[in-house]
Short mmCIF file of C-alpha atoms in Angstrom, two decimals:
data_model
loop_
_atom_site.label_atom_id
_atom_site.label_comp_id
_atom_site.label_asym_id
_atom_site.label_seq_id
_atom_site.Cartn_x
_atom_site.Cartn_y
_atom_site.Cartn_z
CA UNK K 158 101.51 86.22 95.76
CA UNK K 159 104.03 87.60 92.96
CA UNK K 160 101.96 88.24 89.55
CA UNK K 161 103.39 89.83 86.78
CA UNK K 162 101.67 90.54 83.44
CA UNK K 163 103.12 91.79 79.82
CA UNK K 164 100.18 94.43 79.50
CA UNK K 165 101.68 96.04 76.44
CA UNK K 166 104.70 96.48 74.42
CA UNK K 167 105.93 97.71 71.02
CA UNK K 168 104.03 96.36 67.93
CA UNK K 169 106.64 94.15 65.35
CA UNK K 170 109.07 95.46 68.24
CA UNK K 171 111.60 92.62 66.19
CA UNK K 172 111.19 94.29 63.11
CA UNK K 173 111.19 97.58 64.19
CA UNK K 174 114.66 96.78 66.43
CA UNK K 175 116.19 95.27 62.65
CA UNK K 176 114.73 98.09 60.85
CA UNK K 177 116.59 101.11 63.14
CA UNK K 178 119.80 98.93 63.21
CA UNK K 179 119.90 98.59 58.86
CA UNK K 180 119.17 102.01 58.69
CA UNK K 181 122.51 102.90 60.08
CA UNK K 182 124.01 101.08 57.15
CA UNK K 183 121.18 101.19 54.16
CA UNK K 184 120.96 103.95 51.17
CA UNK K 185 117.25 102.77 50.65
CA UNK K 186 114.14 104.63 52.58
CA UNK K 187 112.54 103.40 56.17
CA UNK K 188 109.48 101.68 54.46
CA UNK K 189 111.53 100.06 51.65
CA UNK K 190 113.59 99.11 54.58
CA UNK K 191 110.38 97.39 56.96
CA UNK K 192 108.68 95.43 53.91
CA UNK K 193 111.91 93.66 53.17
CA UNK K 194 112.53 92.54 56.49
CA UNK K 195 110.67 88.83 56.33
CA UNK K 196 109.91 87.00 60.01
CA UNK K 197 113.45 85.02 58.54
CA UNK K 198 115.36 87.44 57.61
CA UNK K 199 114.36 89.60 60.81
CA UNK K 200 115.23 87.03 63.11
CA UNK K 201 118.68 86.44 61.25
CA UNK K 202 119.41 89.78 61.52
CA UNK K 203 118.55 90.02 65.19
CA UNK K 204 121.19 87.01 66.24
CA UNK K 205 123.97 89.14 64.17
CA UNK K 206 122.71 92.02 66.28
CA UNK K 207 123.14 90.53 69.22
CA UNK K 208 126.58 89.03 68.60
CA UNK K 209 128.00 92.28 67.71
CA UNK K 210 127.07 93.62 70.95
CA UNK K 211 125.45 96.40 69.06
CA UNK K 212 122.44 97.93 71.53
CA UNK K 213 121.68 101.13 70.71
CA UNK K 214 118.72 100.00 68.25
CA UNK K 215 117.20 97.78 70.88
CA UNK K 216 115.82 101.21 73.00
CA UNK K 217 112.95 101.73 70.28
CA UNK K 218 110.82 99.02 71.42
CA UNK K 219 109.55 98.85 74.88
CA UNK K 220 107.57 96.66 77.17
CA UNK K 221 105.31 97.17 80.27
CA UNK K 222 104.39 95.08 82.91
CA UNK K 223 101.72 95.05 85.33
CA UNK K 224 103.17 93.50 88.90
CA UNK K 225 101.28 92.59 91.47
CA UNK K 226 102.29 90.85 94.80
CA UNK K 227 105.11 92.31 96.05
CA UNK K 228 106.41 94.24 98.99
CA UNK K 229 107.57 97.73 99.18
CA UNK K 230 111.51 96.18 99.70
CA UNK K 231 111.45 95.21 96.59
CA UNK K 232 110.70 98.59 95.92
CA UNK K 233 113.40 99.85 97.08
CA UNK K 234 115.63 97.49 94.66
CA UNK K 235 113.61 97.71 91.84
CA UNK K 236 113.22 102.09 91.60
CA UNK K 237 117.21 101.26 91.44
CA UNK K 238 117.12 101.09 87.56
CA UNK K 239 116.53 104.68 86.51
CA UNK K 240 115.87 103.88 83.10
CA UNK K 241 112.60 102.64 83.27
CA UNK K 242 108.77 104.23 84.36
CA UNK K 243 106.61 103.32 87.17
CA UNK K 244 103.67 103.85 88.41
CA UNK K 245 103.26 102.91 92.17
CA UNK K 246 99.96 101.98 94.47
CA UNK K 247 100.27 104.91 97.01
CA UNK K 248 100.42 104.47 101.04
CA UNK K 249 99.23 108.19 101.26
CA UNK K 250 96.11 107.55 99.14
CA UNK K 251 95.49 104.13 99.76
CA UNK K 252 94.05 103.15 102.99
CA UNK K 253 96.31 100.14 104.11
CA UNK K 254 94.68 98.58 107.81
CA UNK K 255 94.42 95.75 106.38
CA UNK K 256 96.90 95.23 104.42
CA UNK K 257 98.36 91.94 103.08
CA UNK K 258 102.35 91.29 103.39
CA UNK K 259 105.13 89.26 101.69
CA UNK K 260 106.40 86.42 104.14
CA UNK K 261 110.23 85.59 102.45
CA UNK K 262 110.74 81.69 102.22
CA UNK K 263 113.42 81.20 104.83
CA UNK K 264 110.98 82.90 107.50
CA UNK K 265 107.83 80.69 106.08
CA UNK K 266 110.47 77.92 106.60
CA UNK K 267 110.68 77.88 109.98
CA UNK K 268 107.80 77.94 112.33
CA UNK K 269 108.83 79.68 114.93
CA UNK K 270 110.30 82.52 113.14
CA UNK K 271 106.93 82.18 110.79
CA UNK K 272 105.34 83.20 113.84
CA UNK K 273 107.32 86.21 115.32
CA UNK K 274 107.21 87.55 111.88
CA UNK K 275 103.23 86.99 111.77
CA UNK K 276 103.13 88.86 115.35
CA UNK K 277 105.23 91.54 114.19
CA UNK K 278 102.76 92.00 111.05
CA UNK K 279 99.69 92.04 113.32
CA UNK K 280 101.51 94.77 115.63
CA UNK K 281 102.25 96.88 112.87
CA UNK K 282 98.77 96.96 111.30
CA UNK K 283 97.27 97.56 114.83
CA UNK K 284 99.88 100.68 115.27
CA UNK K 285 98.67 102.00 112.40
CA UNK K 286 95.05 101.45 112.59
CA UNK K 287 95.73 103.66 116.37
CA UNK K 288 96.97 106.49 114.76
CA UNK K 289 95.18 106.69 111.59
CA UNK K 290 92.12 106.69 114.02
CA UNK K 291 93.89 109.52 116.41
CA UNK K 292 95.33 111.39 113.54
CA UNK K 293 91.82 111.77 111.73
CA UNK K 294 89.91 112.53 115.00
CA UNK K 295 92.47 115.55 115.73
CA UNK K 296 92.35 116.38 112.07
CA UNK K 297 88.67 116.54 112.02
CA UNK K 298 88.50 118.74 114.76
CA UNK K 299 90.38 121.40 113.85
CA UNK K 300 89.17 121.50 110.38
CA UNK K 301 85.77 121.88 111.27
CA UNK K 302 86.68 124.70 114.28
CA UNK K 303 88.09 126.17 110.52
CA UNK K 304 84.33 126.35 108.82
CA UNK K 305 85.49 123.44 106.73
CA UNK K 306 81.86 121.28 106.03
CA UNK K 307 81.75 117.86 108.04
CA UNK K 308 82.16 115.83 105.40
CA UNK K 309 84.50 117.76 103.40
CA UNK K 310 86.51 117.72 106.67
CA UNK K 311 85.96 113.72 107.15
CA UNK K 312 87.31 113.40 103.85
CA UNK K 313 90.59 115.52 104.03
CA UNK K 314 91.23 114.17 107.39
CA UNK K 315 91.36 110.58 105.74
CA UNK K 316 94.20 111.30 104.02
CA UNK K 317 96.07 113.57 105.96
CA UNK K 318 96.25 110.26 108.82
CA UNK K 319 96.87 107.95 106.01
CA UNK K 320 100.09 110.51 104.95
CA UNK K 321 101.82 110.08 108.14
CA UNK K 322 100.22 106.66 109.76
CA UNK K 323 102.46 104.94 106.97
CA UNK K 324 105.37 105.12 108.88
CA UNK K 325 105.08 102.30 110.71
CA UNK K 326 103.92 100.12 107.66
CA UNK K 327 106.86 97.69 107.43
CA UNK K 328 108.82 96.34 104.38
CA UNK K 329 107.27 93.36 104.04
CA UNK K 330 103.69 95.26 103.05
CA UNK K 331 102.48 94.32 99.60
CA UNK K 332 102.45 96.83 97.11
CA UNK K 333 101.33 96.79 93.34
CA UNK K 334 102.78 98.86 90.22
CA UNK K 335 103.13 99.39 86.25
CA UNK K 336 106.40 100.01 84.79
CA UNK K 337 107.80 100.23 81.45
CA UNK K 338 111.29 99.42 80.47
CA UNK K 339 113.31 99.60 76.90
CA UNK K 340 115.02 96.56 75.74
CA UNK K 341 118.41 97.79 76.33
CA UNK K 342 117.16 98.73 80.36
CA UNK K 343 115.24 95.11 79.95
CA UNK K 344 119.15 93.35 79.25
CA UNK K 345 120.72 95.52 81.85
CA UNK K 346 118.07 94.63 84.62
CA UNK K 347 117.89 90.82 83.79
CA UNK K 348 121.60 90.44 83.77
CA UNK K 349 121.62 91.84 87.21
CA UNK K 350 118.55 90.54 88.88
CA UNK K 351 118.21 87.10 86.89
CA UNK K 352 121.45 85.83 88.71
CA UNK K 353 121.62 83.62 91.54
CA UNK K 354 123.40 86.44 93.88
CA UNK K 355 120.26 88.87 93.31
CA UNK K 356 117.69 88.96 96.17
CA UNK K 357 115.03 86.24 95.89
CA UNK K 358 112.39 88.09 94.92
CA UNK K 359 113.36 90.79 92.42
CA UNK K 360 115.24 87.42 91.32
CA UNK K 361 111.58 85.78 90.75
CA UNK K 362 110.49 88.82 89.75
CA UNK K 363 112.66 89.02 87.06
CA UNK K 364 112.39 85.46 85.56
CA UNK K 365 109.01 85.90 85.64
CA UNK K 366 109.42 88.77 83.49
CA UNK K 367 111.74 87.38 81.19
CA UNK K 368 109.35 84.72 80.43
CA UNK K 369 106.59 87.47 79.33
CA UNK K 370 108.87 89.19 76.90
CA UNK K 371 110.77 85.59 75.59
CA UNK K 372 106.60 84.33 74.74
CA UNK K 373 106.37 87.63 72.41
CA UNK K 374 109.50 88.69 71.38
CA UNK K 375 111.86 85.35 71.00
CA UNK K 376 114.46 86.77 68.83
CA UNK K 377 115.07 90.22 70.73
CA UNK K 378 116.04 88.20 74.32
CA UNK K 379 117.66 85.06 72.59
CA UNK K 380 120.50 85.64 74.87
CA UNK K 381 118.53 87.85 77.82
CA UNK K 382 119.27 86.13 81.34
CA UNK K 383 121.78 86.62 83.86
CA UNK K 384 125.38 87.51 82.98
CA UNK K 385 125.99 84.20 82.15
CA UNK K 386 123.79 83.18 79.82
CA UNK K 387 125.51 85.56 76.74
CA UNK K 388 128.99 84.77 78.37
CA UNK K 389 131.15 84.87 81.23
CA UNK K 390 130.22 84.59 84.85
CA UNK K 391 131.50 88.16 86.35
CA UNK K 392 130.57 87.47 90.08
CA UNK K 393 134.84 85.80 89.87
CA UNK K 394 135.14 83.65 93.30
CA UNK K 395 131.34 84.55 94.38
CA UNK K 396 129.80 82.78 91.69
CA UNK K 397 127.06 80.34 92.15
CA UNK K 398 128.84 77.51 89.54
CA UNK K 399 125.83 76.65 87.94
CA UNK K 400 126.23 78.70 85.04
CA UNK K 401 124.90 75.81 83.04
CA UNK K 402 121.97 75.27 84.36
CA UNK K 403 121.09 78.95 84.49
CA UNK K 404 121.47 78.63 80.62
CA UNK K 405 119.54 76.19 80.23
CA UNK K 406 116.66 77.47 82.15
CA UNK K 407 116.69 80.73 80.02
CA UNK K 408 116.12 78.58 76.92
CA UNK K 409 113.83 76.45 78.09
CA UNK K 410 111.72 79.62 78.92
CA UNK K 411 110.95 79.96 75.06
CA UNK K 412 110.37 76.23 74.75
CA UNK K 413 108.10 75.15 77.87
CA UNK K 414 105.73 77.12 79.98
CA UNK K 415 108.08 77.51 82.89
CA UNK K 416 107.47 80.74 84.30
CA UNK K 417 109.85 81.14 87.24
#
């Protein structure tokens, strides 16, 4: 199951956002600069911020998530934003024969398709357990015809099977990761992955995100969503057509405990 959790982020990121984006402008010095920024006058300053389009001091506050739950094809997706850090559960570390697995809705759906899927899972965990088991035998053996001590060589031989038995683990296999993101990545990747034509679950992913960082830092993502929600639609004749409904379910985000 998808779990996502704001871990940590950067302290009076509002104020310190307002603070870099005055300085550009101010003849008075940084701290003269942070005690005169109120919770009020912050926030005001923040919405003018916004509707100038001006970015550049969003990047000095940051936020970082904890995500649990998904598979390794969202992976794939997510890795797409360069401008962001994270920290991934390794297949070549980890020992994965039993591993758990996203099923996607239209699959869960459907029963019989539920249960090829479910086969497909259950032959892919039993191909790997085979040559994990084969791999580390032959590994064994020849590191112990090398002196290496039989435990030492038990060990090593672990991980050299897990390093190449995880190439039959399939995309659905669960996965788990940290990753940190700027405010300015944080707009960019909602915008994107917030909207209806994203994949469904970087797409839950990322309203389940957006609600973290809307509970602590209202002001900064007033306007965060998809596309739509700051303005225009871009998708032209492949839009969805429910641009209002995706605005209201980014505000009601900072009013109700919705999460996804």
């Amino acid at each position: 199951m998808l779990r996502v959790e704001l871990l940590t982020y950067t302290p009076d990121a509002e104020k310190v956002v307002a603070a870099a984006a005055k300085l550009c402008y101010a003849k008075s010095d940084i701290q003269t600069l942070m005690d005169g920024l109120t919770p009020e006058k912050t926030d005001s300053f923040l919405a003018l911020l916004s509707s100038l389009g001006h970015e550049s001091p969003v990047e000095h506050a940051s936020y970082t998530f904890g995500v649990d739950g998904v598979s390794r094809a969202l992976l794939a997706q997510l890795t797409r934003h360069r401008i962001a850090s994270f920290s991934v559960q390794s297949q070549r570390y980890v020992d994965k024969s039993h591993f758990s697995y996203v099923v996607p809705p239209e699959i869960e759906a459907i029963p019989e398709a539920k249960a090829e899927f479910i086969r497909a899972m259950e032959e892919d965990a039993a191909h790997y357990e085979k040559l994990k088991q084969t791999l580390q035998a032959a590994h064994v053996r020849r590191l112990t015809e090398q002196g290496v001590d039989a435990k030492e060589a038990e060990k090593t031989a672990e991980k050299m099977a897990n390093e190449d038995a995880r190439f039959v683990l399939p995309n659905a296999c669960e996965t788990r990761l940290i990753m940190t993101m700027n405010v300015r990545s944080l707009y960019h990747f909602f915008n994107l992955r917030c909207c209806m034509r994203a994949q469904w679950e970087i797409r839950e992913l990322a309203w389940l995100m957006l609600a973290e960082v809307k509970r602590v830092s209202p002001a900064l993502f007033r306007t965060a969503g998809p596309s739509c929600v700051g303005g225009a639609c871009p998708e032209g004749r492949m839009s969805c057509g429910r641009m209002a409904e995706m605005r209201a379910r980014a505000e009601a985000l900072g009013q109700t405990d919705e999460t996804i």
